[in-house]
């Protein structure tokens, strides 16, 4: 477009601790022995998963597909309890790629249930992390947003845990609705949102206030990337893209400052390509 466009990267973006750890475990194993497979995509980023496939990593999606003697790495978002148990009963090497913060959701939920709380899990029903967390307790109730509280009937104490990638706003809204309906004294919140999420969301929000457009890079299925997009969209025109090629579909006319952020599962090289391409627009 000719005019100079300033490109600003959010203070925190891209690979978080848990994803860095899982990716390192897989790479390390690929260097030692093959074949190695991940159970489900290791992280929600098609470019990363494609790259790992090229390096020899397979993906299995069911216990039946797992052959004796294989090396399996569990994904960062966690696996359902029944799957872990079935895998442990097989003659395989199981490497634990589950993020420690995701495990903490399982532990806190179980702890609350053992103390007699009805556990509510705030999160997306269909997300792998939420399904896995729910599988660790006997009677989970999954709530996506405050509106769903209206139809809820619960007797006694309520303990709440949170999908790691939830926005604080959604957690606040759900807690407020629960307190209004069931009484503040009956609600105990274990806020299991993860710090990486918090940092990326706050940094994205602050940046969105200073620019003319926000570009959010990450897998279309990545919950935390979608959330970054939602947050930025409430402030400024924002686009969720997976690769640099998608920049072609965006009209940058009149844009002086473009902000960039990326989900916790977006590899640095994907971010670099977007920045490179943006510099030449
Ligand atoms: Fe773990 Fe938080 Fe990343 S829960 S996988 S460090 S977003």
PDB file of C-alpha atoms and ligand atoms in Angstrom:
ATOM      1  CA  UNK A   1       0.000   0.000   0.000  1.00  0.00           C
ATOM      2  CA  UNK A   2       3.018   2.241  -0.049  1.00  0.00           C
ATOM      3  CA  UNK A   3       2.573   4.104   3.257  1.00  0.00           C
ATOM      4  CA  UNK A   4       4.634   2.964   6.215  1.00  0.00           C
ATOM      5  CA  UNK A   5       2.704   0.745   8.589  1.00  0.00           C
ATOM      6  CA  UNK A   6       3.990   0.284  12.115  1.00  0.00           C
ATOM      7  CA  UNK A   7       3.860  -3.305  13.345  1.00  0.00           C
ATOM      8  CA  UNK A   8       3.708  -3.897  17.084  1.00  0.00           C
ATOM      9  CA  UNK A   9       3.960  -7.314  18.709  1.00  0.00           C
ATOM     10  CA  UNK A  10       2.099  -7.927  21.986  1.00  0.00           C
ATOM     11  CA  UNK A  11       4.320  -8.118  25.074  1.00  0.00           C
ATOM     12  CA  UNK A  12       3.347 -11.749  25.610  1.00  0.00           C
ATOM     13  CA  UNK A  13       2.374 -14.010  22.720  1.00  0.00           C
ATOM     14  CA  UNK A  14       3.029 -17.438  21.259  1.00  0.00           C
ATOM     15  CA  UNK A  15       4.157 -20.685  22.903  1.00  0.00           C
ATOM     16  CA  UNK A  16       3.359 -20.932  26.611  1.00  0.00           C
ATOM     17  CA  UNK A  17       5.191 -23.035  29.185  1.00  0.00           C
ATOM     18  CA  UNK A  18       2.997 -26.132  28.762  1.00  0.00           C
ATOM     19  CA  UNK A  19       3.206 -26.139  24.966  1.00  0.00           C
ATOM     20  CA  UNK A  20       6.969 -25.514  24.982  1.00  0.00           C
ATOM     21  CA  UNK A  21       7.322 -28.444  27.367  1.00  0.00           C
ATOM     22  CA  UNK A  22       5.144 -30.833  25.316  1.00  0.00           C
ATOM     23  CA  UNK A  23       6.846 -29.834  22.039  1.00  0.00           C
ATOM     24  CA  UNK A  24      10.291 -30.354  23.617  1.00  0.00           C
ATOM     25  CA  UNK A  25       9.290 -33.815  24.910  1.00  0.00           C
ATOM     26  CA  UNK A  26       8.150 -34.815  21.433  1.00  0.00           C
ATOM     27  CA  UNK A  27      11.241 -33.435  19.679  1.00  0.00           C
ATOM     28  CA  UNK A  28      13.545 -35.084  22.211  1.00  0.00           C
ATOM     29  CA  UNK A  29      11.819 -38.425  21.693  1.00  0.00           C
ATOM     30  CA  UNK A  30      11.902 -38.092  17.902  1.00  0.00           C
ATOM     31  CA  UNK A  31      15.656 -37.671  18.103  1.00  0.00           C
ATOM     32  CA  UNK A  32      16.033 -40.806  20.249  1.00  0.00           C
ATOM     33  CA  UNK A  33      13.602 -43.363  18.829  1.00  0.00           C
ATOM     34  CA  UNK A  34      10.926 -43.651  16.207  1.00  0.00           C
ATOM     35  CA  UNK A  35       8.094 -44.181  15.652  1.00  0.00           C
ATOM     36  CA  UNK A  36       6.568 -41.837  18.195  1.00  0.00           C
ATOM     37  CA  UNK A  37       2.895 -40.904  18.177  1.00  0.00           C
ATOM     38  CA  UNK A  38       0.915 -38.314  20.024  1.00  0.00           C
ATOM     39  CA  UNK A  39      -2.511 -39.185  21.372  1.00  0.00           C
ATOM     40  CA  UNK A  40      -4.657 -36.601  19.646  1.00  0.00           C
ATOM     41  CA  UNK A  41      -2.895 -33.566  18.162  1.00  0.00           C
ATOM     42  CA  UNK A  42      -0.195 -32.566  20.678  1.00  0.00           C
ATOM     43  CA  UNK A  43      -1.288 -28.930  20.504  1.00  0.00           C
ATOM     44  CA  UNK A  44      -3.992 -27.119  18.537  1.00  0.00           C
ATOM     45  CA  UNK A  45      -1.810 -25.847  15.731  1.00  0.00           C
ATOM     46  CA  UNK A  46      -2.034 -27.482  12.290  1.00  0.00           C
ATOM     47  CA  UNK A  47       1.285 -25.994  11.083  1.00  0.00           C
ATOM     48  CA  UNK A  48       3.155 -27.377  14.090  1.00  0.00           C
ATOM     49  CA  UNK A  49       1.458 -30.772  13.802  1.00  0.00           C
ATOM     50  CA  UNK A  50       2.257 -30.902  10.075  1.00  0.00           C
ATOM     51  CA  UNK A  51       5.908 -30.110  10.815  1.00  0.00           C
ATOM     52  CA  UNK A  52       6.067 -32.843  13.454  1.00  0.00           C
ATOM     53  CA  UNK A  53       4.489 -35.277  10.997  1.00  0.00           C
ATOM     54  CA  UNK A  54       7.285 -34.518   8.527  1.00  0.00           C
ATOM     55  CA  UNK A  55       9.792 -35.319  11.269  1.00  0.00           C
ATOM     56  CA  UNK A  56       8.179 -38.703  11.806  1.00  0.00           C
ATOM     57  CA  UNK A  57       5.567 -38.201  14.541  1.00  0.00           C
ATOM     58  CA  UNK A  58       2.258 -39.978  14.076  1.00  0.00           C
ATOM     59  CA  UNK A  59      -1.107 -39.174  15.646  1.00  0.00           C
ATOM     60  CA  UNK A  60      -3.401 -41.810  17.116  1.00  0.00           C
ATOM     61  CA  UNK A  61      -6.956 -40.919  18.009  1.00  0.00           C
ATOM     62  CA  UNK A  62      -8.208 -43.997  19.833  1.00  0.00           C
ATOM     63  CA  UNK A  63      -6.863 -46.601  22.264  1.00  0.00           C
ATOM     64  CA  UNK A  64      -7.565 -49.312  19.659  1.00  0.00           C
ATOM     65  CA  UNK A  65      -5.134 -47.688  17.234  1.00  0.00           C
ATOM     66  CA  UNK A  66      -2.264 -47.943  19.745  1.00  0.00           C
ATOM     67  CA  UNK A  67      -0.044 -50.915  18.950  1.00  0.00           C
ATOM     68  CA  UNK A  68       1.984 -52.778  21.575  1.00  0.00           C
ATOM     69  CA  UNK A  69       5.544 -51.542  21.789  1.00  0.00           C
ATOM     70  CA  UNK A  70       4.709 -47.995  20.677  1.00  0.00           C
ATOM     71  CA  UNK A  71       5.804 -44.752  22.266  1.00  0.00           C
ATOM     72  CA  UNK A  72       2.905 -42.423  22.938  1.00  0.00           C
ATOM     73  CA  UNK A  73       2.956 -38.830  24.162  1.00  0.00           C
ATOM     74  CA  UNK A  74      -0.229 -37.487  25.719  1.00  0.00           C
ATOM     75  CA  UNK A  75      -1.315 -34.061  24.504  1.00  0.00           C
ATOM     76  CA  UNK A  76      -0.826 -30.826  26.473  1.00  0.00           C
ATOM     77  CA  UNK A  77      -4.584 -30.363  27.077  1.00  0.00           C
ATOM     78  CA  UNK A  78      -4.910 -33.679  28.873  1.00  0.00           C
ATOM     79  CA  UNK A  79      -6.645 -36.960  28.173  1.00  0.00           C
ATOM     80  CA  UNK A  80      -9.760 -38.442  29.672  1.00  0.00           C
ATOM     81  CA  UNK A  81      -9.135 -40.634  32.705  1.00  0.00           C
ATOM     82  CA  UNK A  82     -10.490 -43.784  31.005  1.00  0.00           C
ATOM     83  CA  UNK A  83      -8.066 -43.278  28.089  1.00  0.00           C
ATOM     84  CA  UNK A  84      -5.057 -42.840  30.405  1.00  0.00           C
ATOM     85  CA  UNK A  85      -6.044 -45.985  32.306  1.00  0.00           C
ATOM     86  CA  UNK A  86      -6.498 -47.996  29.092  1.00  0.00           C
ATOM     87  CA  UNK A  87      -3.119 -46.778  27.794  1.00  0.00           C
ATOM     88  CA  UNK A  88      -1.408 -47.688  31.061  1.00  0.00           C
ATOM     89  CA  UNK A  89      -2.718 -51.244  30.630  1.00  0.00           C
ATOM     90  CA  UNK A  90      -1.030 -51.566  27.249  1.00  0.00           C
ATOM     91  CA  UNK A  91       2.510 -52.650  26.599  1.00  0.00           C
ATOM     92  CA  UNK A  92       3.686 -49.181  25.549  1.00  0.00           C
ATOM     93  CA  UNK A  93       5.853 -46.326  26.776  1.00  0.00           C
ATOM     94  CA  UNK A  94       3.569 -43.465  27.770  1.00  0.00           C
ATOM     95  CA  UNK A  95       5.200 -40.048  27.995  1.00  0.00           C
ATOM     96  CA  UNK A  96       3.251 -37.475  29.940  1.00  0.00           C
ATOM     97  CA  UNK A  97       2.879 -34.332  27.807  1.00  0.00           C
ATOM     98  CA  UNK A  98       0.000 -32.941  29.857  1.00  0.00           C
ATOM     99  CA  UNK A  99       0.661 -29.406  31.061  1.00  0.00           C
ATOM    100  CA  UNK A 100       1.078 -29.269  34.857  1.00  0.00           C
ATOM    101  CA  UNK A 101      -1.440 -26.393  35.011  1.00  0.00           C
ATOM    102  CA  UNK A 102      -4.024 -28.543  33.226  1.00  0.00           C
ATOM    103  CA  UNK A 103      -3.362 -31.295  35.766  1.00  0.00           C
ATOM    104  CA  UNK A 104      -3.944 -28.799  38.520  1.00  0.00           C
ATOM    105  CA  UNK A 105      -7.531 -28.318  37.216  1.00  0.00           C
ATOM    106  CA  UNK A 106      -8.072 -32.093  37.574  1.00  0.00           C
ATOM    107  CA  UNK A 107      -6.622 -32.115  41.106  1.00  0.00           C
ATOM    108  CA  UNK A 108      -8.586 -29.082  42.309  1.00  0.00           C
ATOM    109  CA  UNK A 109     -11.840 -30.469  40.874  1.00  0.00           C
ATOM    110  CA  UNK A 110     -11.271 -33.809  42.568  1.00  0.00           C
ATOM    111  CA  UNK A 111     -10.333 -32.108  45.854  1.00  0.00           C
ATOM    112  CA  UNK A 112     -13.547 -30.087  45.841  1.00  0.00           C
ATOM    113  CA  UNK A 113     -15.658 -33.146  45.066  1.00  0.00           C
ATOM    114  CA  UNK A 114     -14.026 -35.093  47.879  1.00  0.00           C
ATOM    115  CA  UNK A 115     -14.913 -32.273  50.273  1.00  0.00           C
ATOM    116  CA  UNK A 116     -18.579 -32.574  49.270  1.00  0.00           C
ATOM    117  CA  UNK A 117     -18.893 -29.702  46.819  1.00  0.00           C
ATOM    118  CA  UNK A 118     -20.965 -29.979  43.660  1.00  0.00           C
ATOM    119  CA  UNK A 119     -18.275 -29.222  41.088  1.00  0.00           C
ATOM    120  CA  UNK A 120     -18.975 -26.747  38.309  1.00  0.00           C
ATOM    121  CA  UNK A 121     -16.453 -26.510  35.507  1.00  0.00           C
ATOM    122  CA  UNK A 122     -16.510 -23.221  33.579  1.00  0.00           C
ATOM    123  CA  UNK A 123     -15.424 -23.986  30.031  1.00  0.00           C
ATOM    124  CA  UNK A 124     -16.343 -25.109  26.537  1.00  0.00           C
ATOM    125  CA  UNK A 125     -18.246 -28.402  26.657  1.00  0.00           C
ATOM    126  CA  UNK A 126     -16.690 -29.777  23.501  1.00  0.00           C
ATOM    127  CA  UNK A 127     -13.072 -28.799  24.234  1.00  0.00           C
ATOM    128  CA  UNK A 128     -10.596 -31.618  24.882  1.00  0.00           C
ATOM    129  CA  UNK A 129      -9.302 -30.006  28.081  1.00  0.00           C
ATOM    130  CA  UNK A 130     -12.801 -29.656  29.539  1.00  0.00           C
ATOM    131  CA  UNK A 131     -13.819 -33.197  28.606  1.00  0.00           C
ATOM    132  CA  UNK A 132     -10.631 -34.518  30.204  1.00  0.00           C
ATOM    133  CA  UNK A 133     -11.092 -32.482  33.390  1.00  0.00           C
ATOM    134  CA  UNK A 134     -14.739 -33.562  33.687  1.00  0.00           C
ATOM    135  CA  UNK A 135     -13.719 -37.223  33.440  1.00  0.00           C
ATOM    136  CA  UNK A 136     -11.787 -37.025  36.715  1.00  0.00           C
ATOM    137  CA  UNK A 137     -14.889 -36.350  38.810  1.00  0.00           C
ATOM    138  CA  UNK A 138     -18.111 -38.261  39.355  1.00  0.00           C
ATOM    139  CA  UNK A 139     -20.728 -35.621  38.762  1.00  0.00           C
ATOM    140  CA  UNK A 140     -19.382 -32.597  36.900  1.00  0.00           C
ATOM    141  CA  UNK A 141     -21.581 -29.765  35.679  1.00  0.00           C
ATOM    142  CA  UNK A 142     -20.086 -27.871  32.751  1.00  0.00           C
ATOM    143  CA  UNK A 143     -21.135 -24.254  32.360  1.00  0.00           C
ATOM    144  CA  UNK A 144     -20.134 -22.161  29.363  1.00  0.00           C
ATOM    145  CA  UNK A 145     -21.627 -18.805  30.330  1.00  0.00           C
ATOM    146  CA  UNK A 146     -23.713 -16.955  32.927  1.00  0.00           C
ATOM    147  CA  UNK A 147     -26.975 -17.476  30.990  1.00  0.00           C
ATOM    148  CA  UNK A 148     -26.832 -21.203  31.700  1.00  0.00           C
ATOM    149  CA  UNK A 149     -27.121 -20.588  35.455  1.00  0.00           C
ATOM    150  CA  UNK A 150     -30.830 -19.734  35.146  1.00  0.00           C
ATOM    151  CA  UNK A 151     -31.855 -23.372  34.613  1.00  0.00           C
ATOM    152  CA  UNK A 152     -29.513 -24.788  37.226  1.00  0.00           C
ATOM    153  CA  UNK A 153     -30.809 -26.475  40.377  1.00  0.00           C
ATOM    154  CA  UNK A 154     -28.218 -27.379  42.984  1.00  0.00           C
ATOM    155  CA  UNK A 155     -28.554 -28.187  46.673  1.00  0.00           C
ATOM    156  CA  UNK A 156     -25.629 -27.445  48.984  1.00  0.00           C
ATOM    157  CA  UNK A 157     -22.123 -26.118  48.436  1.00  0.00           C
ATOM    158  CA  UNK A 158     -20.770 -25.395  44.961  1.00  0.00           C
ATOM    159  CA  UNK A 159     -17.076 -25.616  44.045  1.00  0.00           C
ATOM    160  CA  UNK A 160     -15.969 -24.004  40.794  1.00  0.00           C
ATOM    161  CA  UNK A 161     -12.919 -24.762  38.646  1.00  0.00           C
ATOM    162  CA  UNK A 162     -12.061 -23.062  35.369  1.00  0.00           C
ATOM    163  CA  UNK A 163     -10.764 -24.160  31.951  1.00  0.00           C
ATOM    164  CA  UNK A 164      -7.236 -22.731  31.791  1.00  0.00           C
ATOM    165  CA  UNK A 165      -7.955 -20.563  28.742  1.00  0.00           C
ATOM    166  CA  UNK A 166     -11.141 -18.851  29.945  1.00  0.00           C
ATOM    167  CA  UNK A 167     -11.344 -15.053  30.048  1.00  0.00           C
ATOM    168  CA  UNK A 168     -11.553 -13.491  33.514  1.00  0.00           C
ATOM    169  CA  UNK A 169     -14.685 -11.631  32.370  1.00  0.00           C
ATOM    170  CA  UNK A 170     -16.571 -14.870  31.669  1.00  0.00           C
ATOM    171  CA  UNK A 171     -15.463 -16.306  35.020  1.00  0.00           C
ATOM    172  CA  UNK A 172     -16.614 -13.126  36.814  1.00  0.00           C
ATOM    173  CA  UNK A 173     -19.987 -13.211  35.041  1.00  0.00           C
ATOM    174  CA  UNK A 174     -20.610 -16.868  35.888  1.00  0.00           C
ATOM    175  CA  UNK A 175     -19.547 -16.424  39.524  1.00  0.00           C
ATOM    176  CA  UNK A 176     -21.798 -13.385  39.905  1.00  0.00           C
ATOM    177  CA  UNK A 177     -24.762 -15.305  38.470  1.00  0.00           C
ATOM    178  CA  UNK A 178     -24.024 -18.249  40.801  1.00  0.00           C
ATOM    179  CA  UNK A 179     -23.747 -15.964  43.836  1.00  0.00           C
ATOM    180  CA  UNK A 180     -27.002 -14.222  42.994  1.00  0.00           C
ATOM    181  CA  UNK A 181     -28.851 -17.497  42.606  1.00  0.00           C
ATOM    182  CA  UNK A 182     -27.295 -19.704  45.285  1.00  0.00           C
ATOM    183  CA  UNK A 183     -25.815 -17.204  47.776  1.00  0.00           C
ATOM    184  CA  UNK A 184     -22.228 -15.993  48.002  1.00  0.00           C
ATOM    185  CA  UNK A 185     -21.550 -18.154  51.084  1.00  0.00           C
ATOM    186  CA  UNK A 186     -22.238 -21.335  49.067  1.00  0.00           C
ATOM    187  CA  UNK A 187     -19.743 -20.711  46.274  1.00  0.00           C
ATOM    188  CA  UNK A 188     -16.054 -21.601  46.413  1.00  0.00           C
ATOM    189  CA  UNK A 189     -13.948 -20.631  43.397  1.00  0.00           C
ATOM    190  CA  UNK A 190     -10.633 -22.274  42.536  1.00  0.00           C
ATOM    191  CA  UNK A 191      -9.564 -20.015  39.709  1.00  0.00           C
ATOM    192  CA  UNK A 192      -7.525 -22.398  37.589  1.00  0.00           C
ATOM    193  CA  UNK A 193      -7.081 -20.024  34.652  1.00  0.00           C
ATOM    194  CA  UNK A 194      -3.427 -20.128  33.759  1.00  0.00           C
ATOM    195  CA  UNK A 195      -1.043 -17.183  34.034  1.00  0.00           C
ATOM    196  CA  UNK A 196       0.090 -17.555  30.427  1.00  0.00           C
ATOM    197  CA  UNK A 197      -3.499 -17.015  29.342  1.00  0.00           C
ATOM    198  CA  UNK A 198      -3.848 -14.003  31.598  1.00  0.00           C
ATOM    199  CA  UNK A 199      -0.602 -12.443  30.353  1.00  0.00           C
ATOM    200  CA  UNK A 200      -1.489 -12.968  26.690  1.00  0.00           C
ATOM    201  CA  UNK A 201      -5.020 -11.645  27.123  1.00  0.00           C
ATOM    202  CA  UNK A 202      -3.964  -8.529  29.049  1.00  0.00           C
ATOM    203  CA  UNK A 203      -1.134  -7.797  26.620  1.00  0.00           C
ATOM    204  CA  UNK A 204      -3.501  -8.249  23.637  1.00  0.00           C
ATOM    205  CA  UNK A 205      -6.104  -5.981  25.213  1.00  0.00           C
ATOM    206  CA  UNK A 206      -3.563  -3.244  25.942  1.00  0.00           C
ATOM    207  CA  UNK A 207      -2.159  -3.440  22.448  1.00  0.00           C
ATOM    208  CA  UNK A 208      -5.604  -3.426  20.800  1.00  0.00           C
ATOM    209  CA  UNK A 209      -6.229  -0.011  22.401  1.00  0.00           C
ATOM    210  CA  UNK A 210      -3.183   1.481  20.674  1.00  0.00           C
ATOM    211  CA  UNK A 211      -3.495   0.175  17.107  1.00  0.00           C
ATOM    212  CA  UNK A 212      -5.854   0.390  14.105  1.00  0.00           C
ATOM    213  CA  UNK A 213      -6.141  -3.336  13.557  1.00  0.00           C
ATOM    214  CA  UNK A 214      -5.240  -6.524  15.431  1.00  0.00           C
ATOM    215  CA  UNK A 215      -3.968  -9.693  13.797  1.00  0.00           C
ATOM    216  CA  UNK A 216      -4.333 -12.771  15.994  1.00  0.00           C
ATOM    217  CA  UNK A 217      -2.308 -15.763  14.821  1.00  0.00           C
ATOM    218  CA  UNK A 218      -3.146 -19.326  15.765  1.00  0.00           C
ATOM    219  CA  UNK A 219      -4.967 -22.562  14.980  1.00  0.00           C
ATOM    220  CA  UNK A 220      -8.645 -22.127  14.111  1.00  0.00           C
ATOM    221  CA  UNK A 221      -9.397 -24.786  16.764  1.00  0.00           C
ATOM    222  CA  UNK A 222      -7.185 -23.234  19.425  1.00  0.00           C
ATOM    223  CA  UNK A 223      -9.397 -22.123  22.322  1.00  0.00           C
ATOM    224  CA  UNK A 224      -6.951 -19.565  23.661  1.00  0.00           C
ATOM    225  CA  UNK A 225      -6.403 -18.029  20.214  1.00  0.00           C
ATOM    226  CA  UNK A 226     -10.158 -17.733  19.685  1.00  0.00           C
ATOM    227  CA  UNK A 227     -10.414 -16.014  23.058  1.00  0.00           C
ATOM    228  CA  UNK A 228      -7.689 -13.514  22.136  1.00  0.00           C
ATOM    229  CA  UNK A 229      -9.655 -12.743  18.980  1.00  0.00           C
ATOM    230  CA  UNK A 230     -12.883 -12.240  20.952  1.00  0.00           C
ATOM    231  CA  UNK A 231     -11.180  -9.918  23.430  1.00  0.00           C
ATOM    232  CA  UNK A 232      -9.494  -7.809  20.733  1.00  0.00           C
ATOM    233  CA  UNK A 233     -12.697  -7.669  18.659  1.00  0.00           C
ATOM    234  CA  UNK A 234     -14.481  -5.819  21.450  1.00  0.00           C
ATOM    235  CA  UNK A 235     -11.869  -3.049  21.130  1.00  0.00           C
ATOM    236  CA  UNK A 236     -10.820  -2.815  17.472  1.00  0.00           C
ATOM    237  CA  UNK A 237     -11.235  -4.560  14.107  1.00  0.00           C
ATOM    238  CA  UNK A 238      -9.470  -7.905  14.560  1.00  0.00           C
ATOM    239  CA  UNK A 239      -8.639 -10.869  12.358  1.00  0.00           C
ATOM    240  CA  UNK A 240      -7.865 -14.435  13.415  1.00  0.00           C
ATOM    241  CA  UNK A 241      -5.484 -15.983  10.902  1.00  0.00           C
ATOM    242  CA  UNK A 242      -3.614 -19.268  10.874  1.00  0.00           C
ATOM    243  CA  UNK A 243      -0.897 -18.466   8.333  1.00  0.00           C
ATOM    244  CA  UNK A 244       0.718 -15.459   6.631  1.00  0.00           C
ATOM    245  CA  UNK A 245      -1.122 -16.232   3.354  1.00  0.00           C
ATOM    246  CA  UNK A 246      -4.426 -15.203   4.932  1.00  0.00           C
ATOM    247  CA  UNK A 247      -3.150 -11.620   5.206  1.00  0.00           C
ATOM    248  CA  UNK A 248      -3.975 -11.307   1.491  1.00  0.00           C
ATOM    249  CA  UNK A 249      -7.664 -11.269   2.362  1.00  0.00           C
ATOM    250  CA  UNK A 250      -7.339  -8.247   4.665  1.00  0.00           C
ATOM    251  CA  UNK A 251      -7.660  -4.670   3.461  1.00  0.00           C
ATOM    252  CA  UNK A 252      -4.957  -2.572   5.151  1.00  0.00           C
ATOM    253  CA  UNK A 253      -5.938   0.703   3.458  1.00  0.00           C
ATOM    254  CA  UNK A 254      -5.674   3.559   5.946  1.00  0.00           C
ATOM    255  CA  UNK A 255      -4.060   1.392   8.642  1.00  0.00           C
ATOM    256  CA  UNK A 256      -1.095   3.083  10.312  1.00  0.00           C
ATOM    257  CA  UNK A 257      -0.520   0.683  13.173  1.00  0.00           C
ATOM    258  CA  UNK A 258      -1.083  -3.068  13.171  1.00  0.00           C
ATOM    259  CA  UNK A 259      -0.920  -5.067  16.394  1.00  0.00           C
ATOM    260  CA  UNK A 260       0.059  -8.723  16.453  1.00  0.00           C
ATOM    261  CA  UNK A 261      -0.556 -11.400  18.990  1.00  0.00           C
ATOM    262  CA  UNK A 262      -0.556 -15.187  18.858  1.00  0.00           C
ATOM    263  CA  UNK A 263      -2.111 -18.036  20.796  1.00  0.00           C
ATOM    264  CA  UNK A 264      -0.174 -20.163  23.242  1.00  0.00           C
ATOM    265  CA  UNK A 265       0.148 -22.958  20.664  1.00  0.00           C
ATOM    266  CA  UNK A 266       1.436 -20.822  17.792  1.00  0.00           C
ATOM    267  CA  UNK A 267       5.074 -21.573  16.869  1.00  0.00           C
ATOM    268  CA  UNK A 268       7.482 -18.649  16.613  1.00  0.00           C
ATOM    269  CA  UNK A 269       8.264 -19.351  12.953  1.00  0.00           C
ATOM    270  CA  UNK A 270       4.584 -18.903  12.022  1.00  0.00           C
ATOM    271  CA  UNK A 271       4.559 -15.542  13.847  1.00  0.00           C
ATOM    272  CA  UNK A 272       7.815 -14.510  12.114  1.00  0.00           C
ATOM    273  CA  UNK A 273       6.346 -15.258   8.681  1.00  0.00           C
ATOM    274  CA  UNK A 274       3.307 -13.078   9.399  1.00  0.00           C
ATOM    275  CA  UNK A 275       5.510 -10.188  10.575  1.00  0.00           C
ATOM    276  CA  UNK A 276       7.699 -10.526   7.476  1.00  0.00           C
ATOM    277  CA  UNK A 277       4.737 -10.488   5.147  1.00  0.00           C
ATOM    278  CA  UNK A 278       3.135  -7.551   6.958  1.00  0.00           C
ATOM    279  CA  UNK A 279       6.309  -5.511   6.556  1.00  0.00           C
ATOM    280  CA  UNK A 280       5.928  -5.872   2.800  1.00  0.00           C
ATOM    281  CA  UNK A 281       2.270  -4.925   2.555  1.00  0.00           C
TER     282      UNK A 281
HETATM  283 FE1  LIG B   1      -0.520 -24.997  30.187  1.00  0.00          FE
HETATM  284 FE2  LIG B   1      -1.396 -22.577  30.344  1.00  0.00          FE
HETATM  285 FE3  LIG B   1      -0.205 -23.377  28.235  1.00  0.00          FE
HETATM  286  S1  LIG B   1      -2.440 -24.373  31.007  1.00  0.00           S
HETATM  287  S2  LIG B   1      -0.661 -25.534  28.056  1.00  0.00           S
HETATM  288  S3  LIG B   1       0.734 -23.165  30.253  1.00  0.00           S
HETATM  289  S4  LIG B   1      -1.968 -22.020  28.289  1.00  0.00           S
END
